[in-house]
Amino acid sequence: MSKIYVYPKKGDDFHIKLGDSQVSLGRSADNDIPLPDPFCSSNHAIIVPKGERYFIKDNNSKNGVFLNGKKIEKDLELKKGDEILLGSTRIVYDLKIDTKVEVTDEPSSSANINTIMHLKDVLRKPDISTTIRADAKSLDIEAIKTEHKEASVISEVTKALILHKPLDELVEHIMDLICERIPMDRGILMLRDETPAQLDPKVVRINNKQLMNQKIQVSQSIINTAVDRHSSILISDVQSDTRFKAQDSILKLNIQSAMCVPLWNNKEIIGIIYSDRIATPEQFSNNDLRLLTLLSNVAAVKIENAVLFQQALEQEKSKKELSLAEDIQRGLLPQTNPEVEGFEIVGINIPCLQIGGDYYDFLEIDEERMGIVIADVSGKGVGASLLMASLRAALQTEVHTGYNLDEMAARLNNLIHRSTAPNLFISFFYCELNTKTGDLRYLNSGHNPPLILDKKKKITHLESCGLCLGMFPAQDYVSSVIKLNPGDTALLYTDGLTESRNKENQELTDEGLGKLLKKHQKLPAEKLMQTIFEELDAFTDGAEPMDDMTLVIIKRIG
């Protein structure tokens, strides 16, 4: 039977056996596993059983669920040794971690720290002119030997880190190299995690077998001093340091010496390396602190490069996936404009990102009726495009020869409300055009009112008859009818057009779009659409669109 091992930031770790029922985790006491973690949501996550497998699910948490350091976007299957991060609580699936690192929050003073070396002082290049002027008799032979040893070690480590490794392998390799050159009983490499901001132990080295399975406590004040002051910290005699008098656990472990060094990549601190000696009688020296600082700087730069390389790979992968999604979405929109006797009907969609949430379509109902839809999903990007695809699929099912427009809108509203998050909804305009009579039965669910321009240049707005789809359940919608006479033009659009701005931050507005329609009323539909976008480009001075733009023109010709 599978288990999960829970390692809170504070308190004792524990484990739970997983069975056939799902397990909820979060800060609230009504969870199967309550987590007293301020970074957790009340109902943060769920572990869902599916046969003999288990999946981790984000239960709409505020800070997200992280699996092996990556935020999950969907339910993911758990593998042995997978590490889940909920807030600051670590959970390992089917594998017990023998050594736990705990950052203690007990207050302490830095007055008795033996040595503080500022990073800039350690990493500063020597002043050559001063060295040249120095009197030969004043040369410190031991200092020269130390600097030569440091240079040799740095060169060795730099060569050993030339080949690229994935981040997980790299940090393990770094700690191996450091432990080989600076003897220590225990060492920890911690990296900054921005969600939430904290230092997360990535590598733990226990070089003294007698210390295996014992909890490692690292003082938060030591970490804060190292990070806030951009300095390396050395405590050569922990037993005499009054900062630790109240920490019985550290006294019991008989820590003789400890170092805490920031991982500085020449731009920012991305983590720390902590090391201590317990059984080793010899204490760390200032030279050890200096060498660890130099090695940590090399390591931090290499870690940063590995992170950037991984990000580049992920961006390239995302770029390919978005390109594929763009092709798929393009395939869901009309590929050609319909040919209808007595009418000119054209449409176009211009997403502001590769994929978007605007939608339009032409649906053949029977020989005399055509359904025309335009919609705008709240938001942009992948989420909006998926909801757009769902709406399209539902419409394909709903629209048939005997359908009722009002009832269809009510069902679509309930479907969208039931299957999406509360902050997602769709502004929706649907009309049924009778190609013989010109009658236009329409229903507007919170969408921008389409414009009808007649031969006398009078504009009629097809106003909304109800709320956007998905906002609230069980809504009633009532359709209306208007007639398109020969010479009339209907303009259906999304707010990406009317909210386009010029250099003075002024919007085009519905009124501005109406003026363009009046100005170019006599143009054929295809040319009219092209001209509107040319005018819009001139208005915005070629600025990139801030929102998706969709336009459908229906022109009845005499």
Coordinates of C-alpha atoms in Angstrom, one line a residue:
M1 CA 0.0 0.0 0.0
S2 CA 1.3 3.4 -1.0
K3 CA 2.2 6.1 1.6
I4 CA 2.9 9.8 1.7
Y5 CA 5.5 11.2 4.1
V6 CA 4.7 14.7 5.3
Y7 CA 7.5 17.1 6.4
P8 CA 6.1 20.3 7.9
K9 CA 8.4 23.3 8.2
K10 CA 7.6 23.2 12.0
G11 CA 6.8 20.2 14.1
D12 CA 7.3 16.5 13.6
D13 CA 7.1 14.7 10.3
F14 CA 4.5 11.9 9.9
H15 CA 3.2 9.5 7.3
I16 CA -0.2 8.4 6.0
K17 CA -1.3 5.3 4.2
L18 CA -3.3 5.9 1.0
G19 CA -6.3 3.8 0.2
D20 CA -9.3 3.8 -2.2
S21 CA -10.6 7.2 -1.0
Q22 CA -9.3 10.6 -2.1
V23 CA -7.2 12.5 0.5
S24 CA -7.7 16.3 1.0
L25 CA -4.8 18.5 2.3
G26 CA -4.9 22.1 3.5
R27 CA -4.9 24.6 6.3
S28 CA -8.5 24.0 7.3
A29 CA -9.2 21.4 10.1
D30 CA -11.9 19.7 7.9
N31 CA -9.2 18.2 5.6
D32 CA -8.2 14.6 5.8
I33 CA -4.7 15.9 6.5
P34 CA -4.8 19.4 8.1
L35 CA -1.6 21.4 7.5
P36 CA -0.9 24.2 10.0
D37 CA 1.0 26.1 7.3
P38 CA 0.4 29.9 6.8
F39 CA 1.4 29.5 3.1
C40 CA -1.3 26.8 2.5
S41 CA -4.8 27.5 1.3
S42 CA -7.7 26.2 3.4
N43 CA -8.4 23.4 1.0
H44 CA -5.1 23.3 -1.0
A45 CA -4.8 20.0 -2.8
I46 CA -6.3 16.5 -3.2
I47 CA -4.6 13.1 -3.8
V48 CA -7.0 11.2 -6.1
P49 CA -6.8 7.3 -6.4
K50 CA -7.4 5.8 -9.8
G51 CA -7.0 2.0 -9.6
E52 CA -3.6 1.4 -8.2
R53 CA -2.3 4.8 -9.2
Y54 CA -2.5 8.1 -7.4
F55 CA -2.8 11.6 -8.8
I56 CA -2.1 15.0 -7.2
K57 CA -4.7 17.7 -7.9
D58 CA -4.6 21.5 -7.2
N59 CA -7.8 22.4 -5.5
N60 CA -7.8 26.0 -6.7
S61 CA -5.1 27.0 -4.2
K62 CA -3.7 30.5 -4.0
N63 CA 0.0 29.6 -4.1
G64 CA -0.3 26.5 -6.3
V65 CA 0.9 23.0 -6.0
F66 CA 4.5 22.2 -7.0
L67 CA 5.6 18.7 -8.0
N68 CA 9.4 18.2 -8.1
G69 CA 9.9 22.0 -8.2
K70 CA 7.4 22.7 -11.0
K71 CA 3.9 24.2 -10.6
I72 CA 1.3 21.8 -11.9
E73 CA -1.3 22.9 -14.4
K74 CA -3.3 19.7 -14.4
D75 CA -3.7 16.5 -12.4
L76 CA -0.4 14.5 -12.5
E77 CA 0.3 10.9 -11.6
L78 CA 2.6 10.4 -8.6
K79 CA 5.8 8.3 -8.9
K80 CA 7.9 6.9 -6.1
G81 CA 10.1 9.6 -4.6
D82 CA 8.1 12.5 -6.1
E83 CA 8.2 15.6 -3.9
I84 CA 5.1 17.7 -3.5
L85 CA 5.3 21.3 -2.1
L86 CA 2.2 22.8 -0.6
G87 CA 3.0 26.2 0.8
S88 CA 6.2 25.4 2.8
T89 CA 5.2 21.8 3.6
R90 CA 7.1 19.1 1.8
I91 CA 5.3 15.8 1.0
V92 CA 7.2 12.8 -0.5
Y93 CA 5.2 10.0 -2.2
D94 CA 6.1 6.4 -1.2
L95 CA 9.7 7.3 0.0
K96 CA 10.8 8.3 3.4
I97 CA 13.4 11.0 3.7
D98 CA 15.8 10.0 6.5
T99 CA 17.4 13.4 7.1
K100 CA 15.2 16.5 7.6
V101 CA 16.4 20.1 7.5
E102 CA 14.6 22.5 9.7
V103 CA 15.2 26.2 9.7
T104 CA 14.6 27.4 13.3
D105 CA 13.1 30.8 14.0
E106 CA 14.4 31.3 17.5
P107 CA 15.8 34.8 17.9
S108 CA 19.5 35.3 18.1
S109 CA 22.1 38.0 18.1
S110 CA 25.1 38.1 15.7
A111 CA 27.4 39.6 18.3
N112 CA 29.4 36.5 18.9
I113 CA 29.9 35.4 15.3
N114 CA 33.6 34.9 14.9
T115 CA 34.0 36.1 11.3
I116 CA 31.9 37.9 8.7
M117 CA 33.4 38.3 5.2
H118 CA 31.6 40.5 2.8
L119 CA 31.2 38.9 -0.6
K120 CA 32.7 41.9 -2.4
D121 CA 35.8 41.8 -0.3
V122 CA 36.3 38.1 -1.0
L123 CA 35.5 38.3 -4.7
R124 CA 37.4 41.5 -5.4
K125 CA 40.4 41.2 -7.7
P126 CA 43.7 42.1 -6.1
D127 CA 45.1 45.6 -6.6
I128 CA 48.1 44.9 -9.0
S129 CA 49.7 48.3 -8.6
T130 CA 49.8 48.0 -4.8
T131 CA 51.3 44.5 -5.1
I132 CA 54.0 45.8 -7.4
R133 CA 55.0 48.6 -5.0
A134 CA 55.0 46.3 -2.0
D135 CA 58.4 45.8 -0.3
A136 CA 59.7 42.3 -0.9
K137 CA 60.5 41.8 2.8
S138 CA 56.9 42.3 3.7
L139 CA 55.7 39.4 1.6
D140 CA 53.5 36.9 3.5
I141 CA 54.7 33.5 2.2
E142 CA 51.8 31.7 3.8
A143 CA 49.3 34.0 2.3
I144 CA 50.8 33.4 -1.1
K145 CA 50.5 29.7 -0.6
T146 CA 46.9 30.0 0.5
E147 CA 46.0 32.1 -2.6
H148 CA 47.8 29.6 -4.8
K149 CA 45.9 26.8 -3.3
E150 CA 42.6 28.7 -3.7
A151 CA 43.3 29.4 -7.3
S152 CA 44.2 25.8 -7.9
V153 CA 41.0 24.5 -6.3
I154 CA 38.9 27.0 -8.1
S155 CA 40.4 26.0 -11.4
E156 CA 39.8 22.3 -10.6
V157 CA 36.1 22.9 -9.7
T158 CA 35.6 25.2 -12.7
K159 CA 36.9 22.5 -15.1
A160 CA 34.7 19.9 -13.4
L161 CA 31.6 22.1 -14.0
I162 CA 32.2 22.8 -17.6
L163 CA 29.9 20.1 -19.0
H164 CA 26.2 21.0 -18.8
K165 CA 24.1 19.0 -16.4
P166 CA 20.4 19.3 -15.5
L167 CA 19.8 21.4 -12.3
D168 CA 19.1 18.4 -10.0
E169 CA 22.3 16.6 -11.1
L170 CA 24.3 19.8 -11.0
V171 CA 23.6 20.8 -7.4
E172 CA 24.4 17.2 -6.3
H173 CA 27.7 17.4 -8.3
I174 CA 28.5 20.8 -6.7
M175 CA 28.1 19.5 -3.2
D176 CA 30.3 16.5 -4.0
L177 CA 33.0 18.8 -5.2
I178 CA 32.8 21.1 -2.2
C179 CA 32.8 18.2 0.3
E180 CA 35.9 16.8 -1.3
R181 CA 37.8 20.0 -0.9
I182 CA 36.5 21.2 2.5
P183 CA 36.0 18.4 5.0
M184 CA 32.7 18.7 6.9
D185 CA 30.4 16.4 8.8
R186 CA 27.3 17.8 7.2
G187 CA 26.5 20.2 4.3
I188 CA 23.3 21.6 2.9
L189 CA 22.7 23.5 -0.4
M190 CA 19.5 25.5 -0.3
L191 CA 18.0 27.4 -3.3
R192 CA 15.5 30.3 -3.2
D193 CA 12.0 29.3 -4.1
E194 CA 9.8 32.3 -5.0
T195 CA 6.5 30.6 -4.5
P196 CA 6.3 31.4 -1.6
A197 CA 9.7 33.1 -1.1
Q198 CA 11.8 30.7 1.0
L199 CA 15.0 28.7 0.9
D200 CA 14.4 25.1 -0.1
P201 CA 17.0 22.4 0.7
K202 CA 18.0 20.8 -2.6
V203 CA 21.0 18.7 -1.5
V204 CA 21.9 17.3 2.0
R205 CA 25.3 15.6 2.6
I206 CA 25.9 13.6 5.7
N207 CA 29.6 12.6 5.6
N208 CA 29.6 11.3 9.2
K209 CA 27.5 8.1 9.3
Q210 CA 26.9 8.5 13.0
L211 CA 24.8 11.5 12.2
M212 CA 22.5 9.8 9.7
N213 CA 18.7 10.1 10.3
Q214 CA 19.2 13.1 12.7
K215 CA 17.4 16.3 12.1
I216 CA 19.5 19.2 10.9
Q217 CA 18.6 22.6 12.4
V218 CA 19.8 25.7 10.7
S219 CA 19.4 29.1 12.4
Q220 CA 17.2 31.5 10.5
S221 CA 19.1 34.4 11.9
I222 CA 22.4 33.0 10.6
I223 CA 20.8 32.7 7.1
N224 CA 19.3 36.2 7.4
T225 CA 22.7 37.7 8.4
A226 CA 24.4 36.0 5.4
V227 CA 21.7 37.0 2.9
D228 CA 20.8 40.5 4.2
R229 CA 24.5 41.5 4.6
H230 CA 25.7 39.8 1.5
S231 CA 28.3 38.1 3.7
S232 CA 29.8 34.7 4.5
I233 CA 29.5 33.7 8.2
L234 CA 31.9 31.6 10.3
I235 CA 31.2 30.4 13.9
S236 CA 34.3 28.7 15.1
D237 CA 33.0 27.7 18.6
V238 CA 29.2 27.2 18.7
Q239 CA 29.4 26.0 22.3
S240 CA 30.6 29.4 23.5
D241 CA 28.3 31.4 21.3
T242 CA 25.5 32.8 23.4
R243 CA 23.1 32.9 20.4
F244 CA 22.7 29.1 20.7
K245 CA 22.3 28.8 24.5
A246 CA 18.5 28.4 24.1
Q247 CA 18.8 25.8 21.4
D248 CA 19.2 22.6 23.3
S249 CA 19.1 20.5 20.1
I250 CA 22.2 22.1 18.8
L251 CA 24.0 21.8 22.1
K252 CA 23.1 18.1 22.2
L253 CA 24.6 17.6 18.8
N254 CA 27.8 19.3 20.0
I255 CA 28.4 21.4 16.9
Q256 CA 32.0 22.6 17.0
S257 CA 32.0 24.9 14.0
A258 CA 29.7 26.1 11.3
M259 CA 29.8 28.2 8.1
C260 CA 26.9 29.8 6.1
V261 CA 27.8 31.2 2.7
P262 CA 25.5 32.9 0.1
L263 CA 25.2 31.6 -3.4
W264 CA 25.9 34.9 -5.3
N265 CA 25.7 34.8 -9.1
N266 CA 27.1 38.4 -9.5
K267 CA 23.5 39.7 -9.7
E268 CA 21.6 38.3 -6.8
I269 CA 21.7 35.8 -4.0
I270 CA 19.9 32.6 -5.2
G271 CA 20.5 30.4 -2.1
I272 CA 23.0 29.5 0.6
I273 CA 25.5 26.7 1.5
Y274 CA 25.6 25.7 5.1
S275 CA 28.2 23.3 6.6
D276 CA 29.2 22.3 10.1
R277 CA 31.5 20.0 12.0
I278 CA 30.4 18.0 15.0
A279 CA 32.6 15.0 15.4
T280 CA 35.6 16.6 13.7
P281 CA 37.7 18.3 16.4
E282 CA 39.3 20.8 14.1
Q283 CA 37.2 23.9 13.6
F284 CA 36.7 25.7 10.3
S285 CA 39.2 28.5 9.7
N286 CA 39.0 31.8 7.9
N287 CA 40.7 30.2 4.9
D288 CA 38.0 27.6 4.8
L289 CA 35.3 30.3 4.8
R290 CA 37.1 32.2 2.1
L291 CA 37.5 29.1 -0.1
L292 CA 33.9 28.1 0.4
T293 CA 32.8 31.6 -0.6
L294 CA 34.9 31.4 -3.8
L295 CA 33.5 28.0 -4.6
S296 CA 29.9 29.1 -3.9
N297 CA 30.3 32.0 -6.3
V298 CA 31.5 29.6 -9.1
A299 CA 28.6 27.3 -8.2
A300 CA 26.0 30.1 -8.2
V301 CA 27.0 31.2 -11.7
K302 CA 26.8 27.7 -13.0
I303 CA 23.4 27.1 -11.3
E304 CA 22.1 30.3 -12.9
N305 CA 23.3 29.2 -16.3
A306 CA 21.6 25.8 -15.8
V307 CA 18.4 27.5 -14.8
L308 CA 18.5 29.8 -17.8
F309 CA 19.3 26.9 -20.1
Q310 CA 16.3 24.9 -18.7
Q311 CA 14.1 28.0 -19.1
A312 CA 15.3 28.3 -22.8
L313 CA 14.4 24.7 -23.4
E314 CA 11.0 25.1 -21.8
Q315 CA 10.3 28.3 -23.8
E316 CA 11.2 26.6 -27.0
K317 CA 8.9 23.7 -26.1
S318 CA 6.1 26.1 -25.1
K319 CA 6.7 28.0 -28.4
K320 CA 6.2 24.8 -30.4
E321 CA 3.1 23.8 -28.4
L322 CA 1.6 27.3 -28.8
S323 CA 2.3 27.1 -32.6
L324 CA 0.5 23.8 -32.7
A325 CA -2.4 25.2 -30.6
E326 CA -2.5 28.2 -33.0
D327 CA -2.9 25.8 -36.0
I328 CA -5.6 23.8 -34.2
Q329 CA -7.5 27.0 -33.2
R330 CA -7.3 28.4 -36.7
G331 CA -8.8 25.1 -37.9
L332 CA -11.8 25.7 -35.6
L333 CA -12.6 29.1 -37.2
P334 CA -14.3 29.4 -40.6
Q335 CA -11.8 28.7 -43.4
T336 CA -13.9 30.5 -46.1
N337 CA -16.7 33.0 -46.1
P338 CA -20.2 31.7 -47.0
E339 CA -21.7 32.4 -50.4
V340 CA -25.3 33.4 -50.0
E341 CA -27.5 34.8 -52.8
G342 CA -28.5 38.4 -52.0
F343 CA -25.9 38.8 -49.2
E344 CA -22.2 39.5 -48.7
I345 CA -21.0 37.9 -45.5
V346 CA -17.3 38.1 -44.3
G347 CA -15.5 37.5 -41.0
I348 CA -12.0 37.8 -39.6
N349 CA -10.2 37.1 -36.3
I350 CA -6.9 38.6 -35.2
P351 CA -5.6 37.3 -31.8
C352 CA -3.3 39.6 -29.8
L353 CA -1.4 36.5 -28.7
Q354 CA -0.7 33.3 -30.7
I355 CA -4.0 32.0 -29.5
G356 CA -7.0 33.8 -28.1
G357 CA -10.5 33.8 -26.8
D358 CA -12.5 35.4 -29.6
Y359 CA -14.7 33.3 -31.7
Y360 CA -17.0 33.6 -34.7
D361 CA -18.6 31.0 -36.9
F362 CA -21.2 30.4 -39.7
L363 CA -23.6 27.5 -39.1
E364 CA -25.8 26.2 -41.9
I365 CA -29.3 25.3 -40.4
D366 CA -31.3 24.6 -43.5
E367 CA -31.7 26.0 -47.0
E368 CA -33.2 29.3 -45.8
R369 CA -31.5 29.8 -42.5
M370 CA -27.9 30.5 -41.4
G371 CA -26.6 30.8 -37.8
I372 CA -24.0 33.5 -37.3
V373 CA -22.2 33.8 -33.9
I374 CA -19.5 36.0 -32.4
A375 CA -18.2 35.6 -28.9
D376 CA -15.5 36.8 -26.5
V377 CA -14.1 34.7 -23.7
S378 CA -12.9 36.5 -20.7
G379 CA -9.1 36.5 -20.6
K380 CA -6.5 35.5 -23.2
G381 CA -4.2 32.7 -24.0
V382 CA -4.6 29.0 -23.7
G383 CA -7.4 29.0 -21.1
A384 CA -9.5 31.3 -23.1
S385 CA -8.9 29.3 -26.3
L386 CA -9.9 26.0 -24.6
L387 CA -13.2 27.6 -23.4
M388 CA -13.8 28.9 -26.9
A389 CA -13.3 25.4 -28.3
S390 CA -15.9 24.1 -25.7
L391 CA -18.4 26.7 -26.8
R392 CA -17.9 25.8 -30.4
A393 CA -18.4 22.1 -29.7
A394 CA -21.6 22.8 -27.7
L395 CA -23.0 25.0 -30.5
Q396 CA -22.4 22.3 -33.1
T397 CA -24.6 20.0 -31.0
E398 CA -27.3 22.6 -30.2
V399 CA -27.9 24.1 -33.6
H400 CA -30.2 22.0 -35.8
T401 CA -33.4 22.5 -37.8
G402 CA -35.8 22.3 -34.8
Y403 CA -33.8 24.1 -32.2
N404 CA -35.2 26.9 -30.0
L405 CA -32.8 29.9 -29.7
D406 CA -33.9 31.0 -26.2
E407 CA -33.7 27.5 -24.8
M408 CA -30.3 27.0 -26.4
A409 CA -28.9 30.1 -24.8
A410 CA -30.1 29.0 -21.4
R411 CA -28.5 25.5 -21.8
L412 CA -25.2 27.0 -23.0
N413 CA -25.2 29.4 -20.0
N414 CA -25.7 26.5 -17.5
L415 CA -23.0 24.4 -19.3
I416 CA -20.4 27.2 -19.1
H417 CA -21.2 28.0 -15.5
R418 CA -21.0 24.4 -14.5
S419 CA -17.7 23.6 -16.2
T420 CA -15.6 26.7 -15.6
A421 CA -14.1 28.8 -12.8
P422 CA -16.2 31.7 -11.3
N423 CA -14.0 34.3 -13.0
L424 CA -14.6 32.9 -16.5
F425 CA -17.5 33.8 -18.7
I426 CA -18.4 34.5 -22.4
S427 CA -20.0 37.5 -24.0
F428 CA -22.1 35.9 -26.7
F429 CA -24.1 37.2 -29.7
Y430 CA -26.0 34.8 -32.0
C431 CA -28.2 35.6 -34.9
E432 CA -30.3 33.5 -37.2
L433 CA -30.4 35.0 -40.7
N434 CA -33.3 34.1 -43.0
T435 CA -31.6 34.4 -46.4
K436 CA -35.0 34.6 -48.2
T437 CA -36.7 37.3 -46.2
G438 CA -33.8 39.1 -44.6
D439 CA -35.3 38.6 -41.1
L440 CA -32.6 38.5 -38.4
R441 CA -33.6 36.8 -35.1
Y442 CA -30.9 37.5 -32.6
L443 CA -29.9 37.0 -29.0
N444 CA -27.3 39.1 -27.2
S445 CA -25.8 37.8 -24.0
G446 CA -23.7 40.6 -22.6
H447 CA -21.9 41.2 -25.9
N448 CA -21.0 44.5 -27.6
P449 CA -24.2 45.6 -29.4
P450 CA -23.8 45.0 -33.1
L451 CA -24.5 47.9 -35.4
I452 CA -27.1 47.9 -38.2
L453 CA -26.7 50.7 -40.7
D454 CA -29.6 51.4 -43.2
K455 CA -29.6 53.2 -46.5
K456 CA -30.5 56.5 -44.7
K457 CA -27.3 56.1 -42.6
K458 CA -29.3 55.5 -39.4
I459 CA -27.6 53.2 -37.0
T460 CA -29.5 50.7 -34.8
H461 CA -27.8 48.9 -31.9
L462 CA -28.8 45.3 -31.1
E463 CA -28.6 45.7 -27.3
S464 CA -28.1 42.9 -24.7
C465 CA -31.0 40.9 -23.5
G466 CA -29.2 39.1 -20.6
L467 CA -26.0 38.4 -18.8
C468 CA -22.8 36.8 -20.3
L469 CA -22.8 33.1 -20.5
G470 CA -21.5 31.4 -17.4
M471 CA -21.9 34.3 -14.9
F472 CA -24.9 32.9 -13.1
P473 CA -26.9 29.6 -13.5
A474 CA -30.5 29.4 -14.5
Q475 CA -30.8 32.6 -16.6
D476 CA -33.6 33.3 -19.0
Y477 CA -32.8 34.8 -22.4
V478 CA -35.4 36.3 -24.9
S479 CA -34.5 36.7 -28.5
S480 CA -35.7 39.6 -30.8
V481 CA -36.2 40.0 -34.5
I482 CA -35.0 42.8 -36.9
K483 CA -35.1 42.9 -40.7
L484 CA -32.2 43.5 -43.0
N485 CA -33.4 45.4 -46.0
P486 CA -31.5 45.7 -49.3
G487 CA -28.6 48.1 -48.7
D488 CA -28.5 47.5 -44.9
T489 CA -25.2 46.5 -43.3
A490 CA -24.8 44.6 -40.0
L491 CA -21.5 44.9 -38.1
L492 CA -20.7 42.3 -35.4
Y493 CA -17.5 42.9 -33.4
T494 CA -15.6 42.3 -30.2
D495 CA -14.3 45.0 -27.9
G496 CA -10.7 44.5 -29.1
L497 CA -11.6 46.9 -32.0
T498 CA -13.5 49.6 -30.1
E499 CA -11.1 49.6 -27.1
S500 CA -8.0 50.1 -29.4
R501 CA -6.2 53.3 -28.3
N502 CA -4.2 56.0 -30.1
K503 CA -1.1 57.8 -28.8
E504 CA -3.3 60.1 -26.7
N505 CA -4.7 57.0 -25.0
Q506 CA -8.1 57.6 -26.5
E507 CA -10.3 54.6 -27.5
L508 CA -11.8 54.2 -30.9
T509 CA -15.2 53.5 -29.1
D510 CA -18.5 52.2 -30.6
E511 CA -19.3 55.6 -31.9
G512 CA -16.0 55.8 -33.7
L513 CA -16.6 52.4 -35.3
G514 CA -20.1 53.6 -36.4
K515 CA -18.5 56.6 -38.1
L516 CA -16.2 54.3 -40.0
L517 CA -19.2 52.3 -41.1
K518 CA -21.0 55.3 -42.3
K519 CA -17.9 56.7 -44.1
H520 CA -17.4 53.5 -46.1
Q521 CA -21.0 52.2 -46.3
K522 CA -21.1 51.7 -50.1
L523 CA -18.0 49.5 -50.2
P524 CA -18.5 45.7 -50.8
A525 CA -18.3 43.7 -47.5
E526 CA -14.8 42.4 -48.2
K527 CA -13.4 45.8 -49.0
L528 CA -15.3 47.4 -46.1
M529 CA -13.6 45.0 -43.7
Q530 CA -10.2 45.7 -45.1
T531 CA -10.7 49.5 -45.0
I532 CA -11.9 49.4 -41.4
F533 CA -8.7 47.7 -40.3
E534 CA -6.6 50.1 -42.4
E535 CA -8.4 53.0 -40.6
L536 CA -7.8 51.3 -37.2
D537 CA -4.1 50.9 -38.0
A538 CA -3.8 54.6 -38.8
F539 CA -5.7 55.5 -35.6
T540 CA -3.4 53.4 -33.4
D541 CA -0.3 54.4 -35.4
G542 CA 0.5 50.7 -36.0
A543 CA 0.6 49.8 -32.3
E544 CA 0.3 46.1 -31.4
P545 CA -3.3 45.1 -30.4
M546 CA -3.9 44.8 -26.6
D547 CA -6.8 42.4 -27.1
D548 CA -8.2 39.9 -29.6
M549 CA -10.1 41.5 -32.5
T550 CA -12.9 39.9 -34.4
L551 CA -15.2 41.4 -37.0
V552 CA -18.1 40.0 -39.0
I553 CA -19.9 42.0 -41.7
I554 CA -23.4 41.0 -43.1
K555 CA -24.4 43.2 -46.1
R556 CA -27.7 42.7 -47.9
I557 CA -27.3 43.7 -51.5
G558 CA -30.2 45.0 -53.6

